[in-house]
Tab-separated table of C-alpha atoms in Angstrom:
chain	number	residue	atom	x	y	z
A	1	MET	CA	-0.010	-0.153	0.018
A	2	LYS	CA	1.018	3.589	-0.438
A	3	ALA	CA	1.712	5.712	2.688
A	4	VAL	CA	3.597	8.810	4.040
A	5	LEU	CA	6.237	8.191	6.271
A	6	TYR	CA	9.554	9.976	7.856
A	7	HIS	CA	12.668	8.891	8.792
A	8	ARG	CA	14.005	11.955	10.562
A	9	THR	CA	12.707	15.287	11.967
A	10	GLY	CA	12.766	18.122	9.599
A	11	GLY	CA	10.617	20.287	7.446
A	12	PRO	CA	7.635	18.853	4.897
A	13	GLU	CA	10.482	17.793	2.758
A	14	VAL	CA	11.126	14.733	5.048
A	15	LEU	CA	8.177	13.321	4.535
A	16	GLU	CA	7.954	10.377	1.724
A	17	TYR	CA	5.103	9.075	-0.173
A	18	THR	CA	6.238	5.424	-0.507
A	19	ASP	CA	5.150	1.672	-0.659
A	20	VAL	CA	4.900	-0.261	2.596
A	21	ALA	CA	3.743	-3.660	3.301
A	22	ASP	CA	-0.279	-4.176	4.058
A	23	PRO	CA	-1.075	-4.321	7.339
A	24	GLU	CA	-2.376	-7.942	8.579
A	25	PRO	CA	-5.017	-8.058	11.728
A	26	GLY	CA	-4.175	-9.771	14.920
A	27	ALA	CA	-6.975	-11.885	16.521
A	28	LYS	CA	-9.039	-8.827	17.329
A	29	ASP	CA	-7.822	-6.242	14.995
A	30	VAL	CA	-9.516	-4.893	11.836
A	31	ILE	CA	-8.057	-3.208	8.948
A	32	ILE	CA	-9.718	-0.041	7.773
A	33	ALA	CA	-9.277	1.028	4.121
A	34	VAL	CA	-8.728	4.772	5.029
A	35	ALA	CA	-11.235	7.219	3.360
A	36	ALA	CA	-10.023	10.118	5.103
A	37	THR	CA	-7.494	11.468	7.831
A	38	ALA	CA	-7.894	14.594	9.458
A	39	LEU	CA	-4.749	16.822	10.260
A	40	ASN	CA	-3.684	17.899	13.861
A	41	HIS	CA	-1.110	20.199	15.139
A	42	LEU	CA	0.525	17.027	16.804
A	43	ASP	CA	1.504	16.116	13.288
A	44	ILE	CA	3.412	18.903	12.268
A	45	VAL	CA	5.212	19.332	15.939
A	46	GLN	CA	6.423	15.889	15.986
A	47	ARG	CA	7.609	15.925	12.345
A	48	ASN	CA	9.501	19.191	13.196
A	49	GLY	CA	11.139	17.481	16.261
A	50	TRP	CA	9.672	20.115	18.639
A	51	PHE	CA	7.870	17.836	20.566
A	52	THR	CA	7.629	14.025	20.466
A	53	MET	CA	5.308	11.904	22.378
A	54	PRO	CA	7.068	9.420	24.840
A	55	GLY	CA	7.539	6.014	22.668
A	56	PHE	CA	7.874	7.753	19.419
A	57	LEU	CA	9.795	5.715	16.992
A	58	PHE	CA	11.096	6.075	13.560
A	59	PRO	CA	9.934	5.460	10.620
A	60	HIS	CA	6.689	6.943	11.747
A	61	ILE	CA	3.477	7.172	10.241
A	62	ALA	CA	1.261	10.180	11.456
A	63	GLY	CA	-2.893	10.568	11.545
A	64	MET	CA	-4.691	10.359	14.628
A	65	ASP	CA	-8.218	10.758	13.009
A	66	VAL	CA	-9.106	7.912	10.738
A	67	ALA	CA	-12.406	7.238	9.105
A	68	GLY	CA	-12.903	4.443	6.534
A	69	THR	CA	-14.587	1.231	5.588
A	70	VAL	CA	-13.132	-2.108	7.068
A	71	VAL	CA	-11.616	-4.540	4.554
A	72	ALA	CA	-10.337	-7.349	6.743
A	73	VAL	CA	-11.110	-8.596	10.212
A	74	GLY	CA	-9.329	-10.950	12.759
A	75	ARG	CA	-10.621	-14.315	13.481
A	76	GLU	CA	-11.857	-13.215	17.003
A	77	VAL	CA	-13.538	-10.109	15.690
A	78	GLU	CA	-17.400	-9.820	16.472
A	79	ARG	CA	-18.832	-6.189	16.198
A	80	PHE	CA	-17.543	-5.674	12.608
A	81	SER	CA	-17.552	-7.174	9.213
A	82	VAL	CA	-16.083	-6.413	6.136
A	83	GLY	CA	-17.648	-3.404	4.474
A	84	ASP	CA	-18.850	-1.726	7.641
A	85	ARG	CA	-18.093	2.126	7.973
A	86	ALA	CA	-15.824	2.843	10.839
A	87	VAL	CA	-14.175	5.926	13.152
A	88	VAL	CA	-11.400	4.925	15.366
A	89	ASP	CA	-11.016	6.444	18.889
A	90	PRO	CA	-7.047	6.873	18.724
A	91	SER	CA	-6.249	6.907	22.043
A	92	LEU	CA	-5.118	3.042	22.616
A	93	VAL	CA	-5.762	2.486	26.319
A	94	GLY	CA	-7.040	-0.934	27.465
A	95	VAL	CA	-6.092	-2.593	24.176
A	96	PRO	CA	-7.341	-6.325	24.533
A	97	ALA	CA	-4.766	-9.258	24.253
A	98	GLY	CA	-5.264	-10.585	20.699
A	99	SER	CA	-4.625	-7.447	19.149
A	100	LYS	CA	-1.243	-6.462	17.798
A	101	LEU	CA	-1.364	-3.213	19.783
A	102	ALA	CA	-2.210	-4.442	22.892
A	103	GLY	CA	-0.036	-3.433	26.150
A	104	GLY	CA	0.359	0.236	25.251
A	105	ASP	CA	-0.115	2.790	28.415
A	106	ASP	CA	-1.866	6.057	28.421
A	107	LEU	CA	0.515	7.736	26.002
A	108	PHE	CA	-0.101	4.973	23.349
A	109	ILE	CA	-1.720	6.638	20.397
A	110	LEU	CA	-2.821	5.944	17.048
A	111	GLY	CA	-0.582	8.116	14.796
A	112	ALA	CA	1.571	9.632	17.603
A	113	THR	CA	2.995	6.523	18.781
A	114	VAL	CA	2.091	3.814	16.255
A	115	ASP	CA	1.248	3.859	13.017
A	116	GLY	CA	-1.743	5.954	11.789
A	117	GLY	CA	-3.994	7.057	9.219
A	118	TYR	CA	-1.359	9.023	6.550
A	119	ALA	CA	-1.611	5.475	4.378
A	120	GLU	CA	-4.212	3.537	2.603
A	121	ARG	CA	-4.973	0.847	5.288
A	122	CYS	CA	-4.793	1.419	8.936
A	123	LEU	CA	-4.498	-1.311	11.439
A	124	VAL	CA	-6.596	-0.697	14.612
A	125	PRO	CA	-8.185	-2.885	17.549
A	126	GLU	CA	-11.491	-3.752	17.383
A	127	SER	CA	-12.109	-2.153	20.828
A	128	HIS	CA	-11.491	1.088	19.451
A	129	VAL	CA	-13.690	1.224	16.417
A	130	HIS	CA	-17.169	2.671	16.066
A	131	HIS	CA	-19.936	2.148	13.505
A	132	VAL	CA	-20.242	5.318	11.439
A	133	PRO	CA	-24.034	5.764	10.862
A	134	SER	CA	-25.222	6.384	7.062
A	135	SER	CA	-26.264	9.870	7.925
A	136	ILE	CA	-22.594	10.567	8.778
A	137	SER	CA	-19.940	10.824	5.492
A	138	LEU	CA	-16.708	9.314	6.326
A	139	GLU	CA	-14.901	12.793	5.814
A	140	ALA	CA	-17.317	14.340	8.795
A	141	ALA	CA	-16.352	11.192	10.804
A	142	ALA	CA	-12.441	11.961	10.214
A	143	THR	CA	-13.188	15.513	12.004
A	144	PHE	CA	-14.733	14.018	14.894
A	145	PRO	CA	-11.913	11.889	17.102
A	146	THR	CA	-9.097	14.313	18.442
A	147	CYS	CA	-10.823	17.855	18.363
A	148	TYR	CA	-14.154	16.422	19.401
A	149	LEU	CA	-13.122	14.440	22.208
A	150	THR	CA	-10.883	16.963	23.683
A	151	VAL	CA	-13.634	19.441	23.533
A	152	TRP	CA	-16.209	17.276	25.275
A	153	HIS	CA	-13.737	16.299	28.052
A	154	GLY	CA	-12.475	19.948	28.783
A	155	LEU	CA	-15.844	21.430	28.131
A	156	PHE	CA	-18.094	19.244	30.026
A	157	ALA	CA	-16.118	16.697	32.425
A	158	VAL	CA	-13.735	19.533	33.465
A	159	GLY	CA	-15.216	22.780	32.810
A	160	GLU	CA	-19.128	21.642	33.745
A	161	LEU	CA	-20.413	24.092	31.195
A	162	VAL	CA	-24.296	23.952	31.586
A	163	ALA	CA	-27.223	25.095	29.561
A	164	GLY	CA	-27.834	29.200	30.258
A	165	GLU	CA	-24.305	29.931	30.674
A	166	THR	CA	-21.877	31.911	28.490
A	167	VAL	CA	-18.680	30.529	27.534
A	168	MET	CA	-16.112	32.424	25.561
A	169	ILE	CA	-14.193	30.426	22.992
A	170	HIS	CA	-10.626	31.311	21.199
A	171	ALA	CA	-9.231	30.506	17.876
A	172	ALA	CA	-12.723	29.776	16.550
A	173	GLY	CA	-11.355	28.790	13.162
A	174	SER	CA	-9.285	25.786	14.586
A	175	GLY	CA	-10.846	22.429	14.606
A	176	ILE	CA	-10.595	22.897	18.535
A	177	GLY	CA	-12.720	26.048	18.038
A	178	VAL	CA	-15.206	24.685	15.680
A	179	ALA	CA	-15.936	21.565	17.992
A	180	ALA	CA	-16.171	23.609	21.048
A	181	ILE	CA	-18.687	25.904	19.250
A	182	HIS	CA	-20.979	23.066	18.015
A	183	TYR	CA	-20.889	21.080	21.663
A	184	ALA	CA	-21.477	24.249	23.452
A	185	LYS	CA	-24.414	25.377	21.515
A	186	GLN	CA	-25.948	21.895	21.206
A	187	ARG	CA	-25.636	22.112	25.218
A	188	GLY	CA	-27.600	25.292	25.096
A	189	ALA	CA	-24.979	27.885	26.328
A	190	THR	CA	-24.568	31.100	24.843
A	191	VAL	CA	-21.581	31.360	22.804
A	192	ILE	CA	-18.728	34.216	22.485
A	193	ALA	CA	-16.278	33.467	19.835
A	194	THR	CA	-12.976	35.053	18.842
A	195	ALA	CA	-10.714	34.784	15.782
A	196	GLY	CA	-7.667	36.457	14.418
A	197	SER	CA	-9.172	38.042	11.396
A	198	ASP	CA	-12.886	39.419	10.324
A	199	ALA	CA	-13.485	36.723	7.869
A	200	LYS	CA	-12.972	33.768	10.548
A	201	CYS	CA	-15.288	35.910	12.647
A	202	GLU	CA	-17.982	35.752	10.224
A	203	ARG	CA	-17.539	32.028	9.420
A	204	ALA	CA	-18.029	31.172	13.373
A	205	ARG	CA	-21.190	33.644	13.634
A	206	ALA	CA	-22.373	31.271	10.433
A	207	ILE	CA	-21.793	27.896	12.237
A	208	GLY	CA	-23.985	29.355	15.421
A	209	CYS	CA	-21.942	31.713	17.546
A	210	ASP	CA	-24.037	34.402	19.380
A	211	PHE	CA	-21.420	37.351	19.423
A	212	VAL	CA	-18.040	37.276	17.718
A	213	CYS	CA	-14.994	39.669	17.772
A	214	ASN	CA	-11.529	39.915	16.088
A	215	ASN	CA	-9.049	39.246	18.758
A	216	ARG	CA	-6.339	41.264	17.214
A	217	THR	CA	-8.115	44.213	16.778
A	218	THR	CA	-10.626	44.311	19.545
A	219	ASP	CA	-10.382	44.656	23.729
A	220	VAL	CA	-11.449	41.069	24.108
A	221	ALA	CA	-12.136	41.586	27.800
A	222	ALA	CA	-14.440	44.720	27.339
A	223	PHE	CA	-16.197	43.327	24.367
A	224	ALA	CA	-17.075	40.314	26.703
A	225	ARG	CA	-18.355	42.525	29.190
A	226	GLU	CA	-20.368	44.831	26.651
A	227	VAL	CA	-22.215	41.700	25.313
A	228	THR	CA	-23.169	40.472	28.832
A	229	ASP	CA	-24.278	43.554	30.076
A	230	GLY	CA	-21.023	43.982	32.283
A	231	ARG	CA	-21.043	40.522	34.263
A	232	GLY	CA	-18.425	38.763	32.102
A	233	VAL	CA	-18.139	34.897	30.965
A	234	ASP	CA	-18.834	31.833	32.946
A	235	MET	CA	-16.214	30.187	31.089
A	236	VAL	CA	-13.337	30.834	28.812
A	237	PHE	CA	-12.237	27.798	26.741
A	238	ASP	CA	-8.830	28.273	25.604
A	239	HIS	CA	-5.902	26.408	23.662
A	240	ILE	CA	-3.855	29.770	22.695
A	241	GLY	CA	-2.169	30.276	25.768
A	242	PRO	CA	-0.340	33.544	26.943
A	243	ALA	CA	-1.265	35.449	23.838
A	244	LEU	CA	-4.859	36.114	25.090
A	245	PHE	CA	-4.709	34.913	28.721
A	246	GLU	CA	-4.834	38.447	30.195
A	247	ALA	CA	-7.808	39.220	28.202
A	248	SER	CA	-9.468	36.097	29.032
A	249	PHE	CA	-8.829	36.454	32.839
A	250	TYR	CA	-10.836	39.757	32.795
A	251	ALA	CA	-13.371	38.474	30.790
A	252	LEU	CA	-14.529	36.240	33.488
A	253	ALA	CA	-17.359	36.426	35.421
A	254	THR	CA	-17.327	36.469	39.245
A	255	GLY	CA	-16.666	32.485	39.973
A	256	GLY	CA	-15.778	31.903	36.446
A	257	ARG	CA	-13.834	29.227	34.977
A	258	PHE	CA	-10.637	29.423	32.719
A	259	VAL	CA	-10.261	25.820	30.927
A	260	THR	CA	-6.994	25.599	29.266
A	261	ILE	CA	-6.457	22.600	26.733
A	262	GLY	CA	-3.610	24.021	24.997
A	263	ASN	CA	-0.411	26.123	24.401
A	264	THR	CA	-0.181	27.105	20.936
A	265	SER	CA	1.623	30.619	21.646
A	266	GLY	CA	3.984	29.613	24.195
A	267	ASP	CA	4.014	27.904	27.720
A	268	GLN	CA	4.679	30.645	30.207
A	269	LEU	CA	2.094	33.155	31.590
A	270	THR	CA	1.753	35.433	34.318
A	271	ILE	CA	-1.428	35.947	36.288
A	272	PRO	CA	-2.166	39.558	36.166
A	273	SER	CA	-3.468	40.051	39.471
A	274	ILE	CA	-3.796	37.356	42.551
A	275	GLY	CA	-6.116	39.647	44.335
A	276	HIS	CA	-8.497	39.980	41.415
A	277	MET	CA	-8.502	36.078	41.367
A	278	TYR	CA	-9.178	35.355	44.687
A	279	HIS	CA	-11.637	38.201	45.153
A	280	SER	CA	-13.531	37.023	42.123
A	281	GLY	CA	-13.466	33.315	42.993
A	282	LEU	CA	-11.645	32.723	39.452
A	283	ARG	CA	-10.847	29.260	38.744
A	284	ILE	CA	-7.889	27.887	36.034
A	285	LEU	CA	-8.363	24.553	35.220
A	286	GLY	CA	-6.202	22.281	33.075
A	287	SER	CA	-7.850	19.707	30.968
A	288	ASP	CA	-6.341	16.386	30.878
A	289	PRO	CA	-6.820	13.928	28.205
A	290	TYR	CA	-10.315	12.638	27.353
A	291	ARG	CA	-11.000	9.305	28.643
A	292	ASN	CA	-11.756	6.266	26.330
A	293	ASP	CA	-15.327	5.821	28.055
A	294	GLU	CA	-15.993	9.316	26.624
A	295	PHE	CA	-15.943	8.661	23.148
A	296	ALA	CA	-19.182	6.717	22.850
A	297	PRO	CA	-21.328	9.444	24.384
A	298	ALA	CA	-19.567	11.980	22.513
A	299	TRP	CA	-19.957	10.398	19.239
A	300	ARG	CA	-23.671	9.884	19.875
A	301	ALA	CA	-24.009	13.569	20.828
A	302	PHE	CA	-22.180	14.424	17.555
A	303	CYS	CA	-24.282	12.079	14.985
A	304	ALA	CA	-27.304	13.274	16.975
A	305	GLY	CA	-26.093	17.133	16.466
A	306	ASP	CA	-26.704	17.056	12.964
A	307	PHE	CA	-23.466	19.361	12.838
A	308	ASP	CA	-22.373	20.669	9.334
A	309	ALA	CA	-18.652	19.517	8.608
A	310	VAL	CA	-16.631	22.272	8.754
A	311	ILE	CA	-13.863	20.937	6.230
A	312	ASP	CA	-11.473	23.736	4.941
A	313	SER	CA	-9.720	21.574	2.441
A	314	GLU	CA	-8.709	18.171	1.291
A	315	PHE	CA	-5.486	17.005	-0.247
A	316	PRO	CA	-4.439	13.809	-1.877
A	317	LEU	CA	-2.012	11.296	0.481
A	318	ALA	CA	1.018	12.341	-1.760
A	319	GLU	CA	0.545	16.123	-1.104
A	320	ALA	CA	0.671	15.484	2.884
A	321	GLY	CA	3.480	18.100	2.896
A	322	ALA	CA	1.431	20.895	1.613
A	323	ALA	CA	-1.386	19.921	3.696
A	324	GLN	CA	0.816	20.202	6.582
A	325	GLN	CA	2.300	23.434	5.572
A	326	LYS	CA	-1.397	24.906	5.189
A	327	MET	CA	-2.209	24.019	8.835
A	328	PHE	CA	1.397	25.563	9.989
A	329	THR	CA	0.353	29.113	8.323
A	330	SER	CA	-3.109	28.926	10.464
A	331	ASN	CA	-4.432	29.682	6.833
A	332	PHE	CA	-7.762	27.711	7.297
A	333	PHE	CA	-10.966	27.511	8.989
A	334	GLY	CA	-11.971	24.104	10.087
A	335	LYS	CA	-10.029	20.651	9.520
A	336	ILE	CA	-7.605	19.827	6.807
A	337	LEU	CA	-8.262	16.542	5.166
A	338	LEU	CA	-5.885	13.899	3.417
A	339	ARG	CA	-7.536	11.486	1.188
A	340	PRO	CA	-5.525	8.507	0.045
């Protein structure tokens, strides 16, 4: 089969579109013919060598978010048959004996530490495969795993967002931003979205945001208080980090929560005022990785949500380098897909 892999860190030029052996299933594995794989920032930072997951090895086939059709099954597989449409939970925790991927720990992740979806076929344990209903395209399913699961855990398990609250979501054009807008609106929250351009703000409004602002030209904290009649927001949901932290801090209402799921603008920040923090009862919450038992309810909510898939662009597998470079420039809205 064809796959994109790399043997050393570097720029897009280290990616090789080449022939590799077809995977063979273990007793409790399935082989999926990949219809689409969605890109994530981890694909780029591992390729560049800026950060690698423990257990990362060369050569590496990236691709955490995989959807496609089952083309082979192991002899002990019970829930899937050849021809079934499937989406994969990439967090390979609790893989049973009988799978070739059994024995990993919490950092055993498809496309991050084991071969993923930048290929025509992908081996996955049956335990981590879920059926895709006919109402959901495989392309839409590929947008789901990493972003929507991360958001589900951060918004609800960690942030405890409930109907009637107001949440500010940064980087509305990212996969995380889109997923957060969808789930927050589905839950019944009022959504304020920020983005780095007016065009992205208008796209965010089109997918359901109640209020939008350009975070490069607008006083974000003042905007939040203006549209909440001076109260502020119940939650800020953020994966940007220091670049917007002070604005987020002062956008929060009394008792508000700042939930962080990332640090794309850096890893160090300063709390502007301890006094304001304790007088206002503010909470800063780090969102740990989602749990495997959250995949099924999050997937049901996704399927029931009738969300429009927000796909920025699609690239053939052979052009994975160009796809990654587009993600690196941040010149996109939604998810970028690779198609074998």
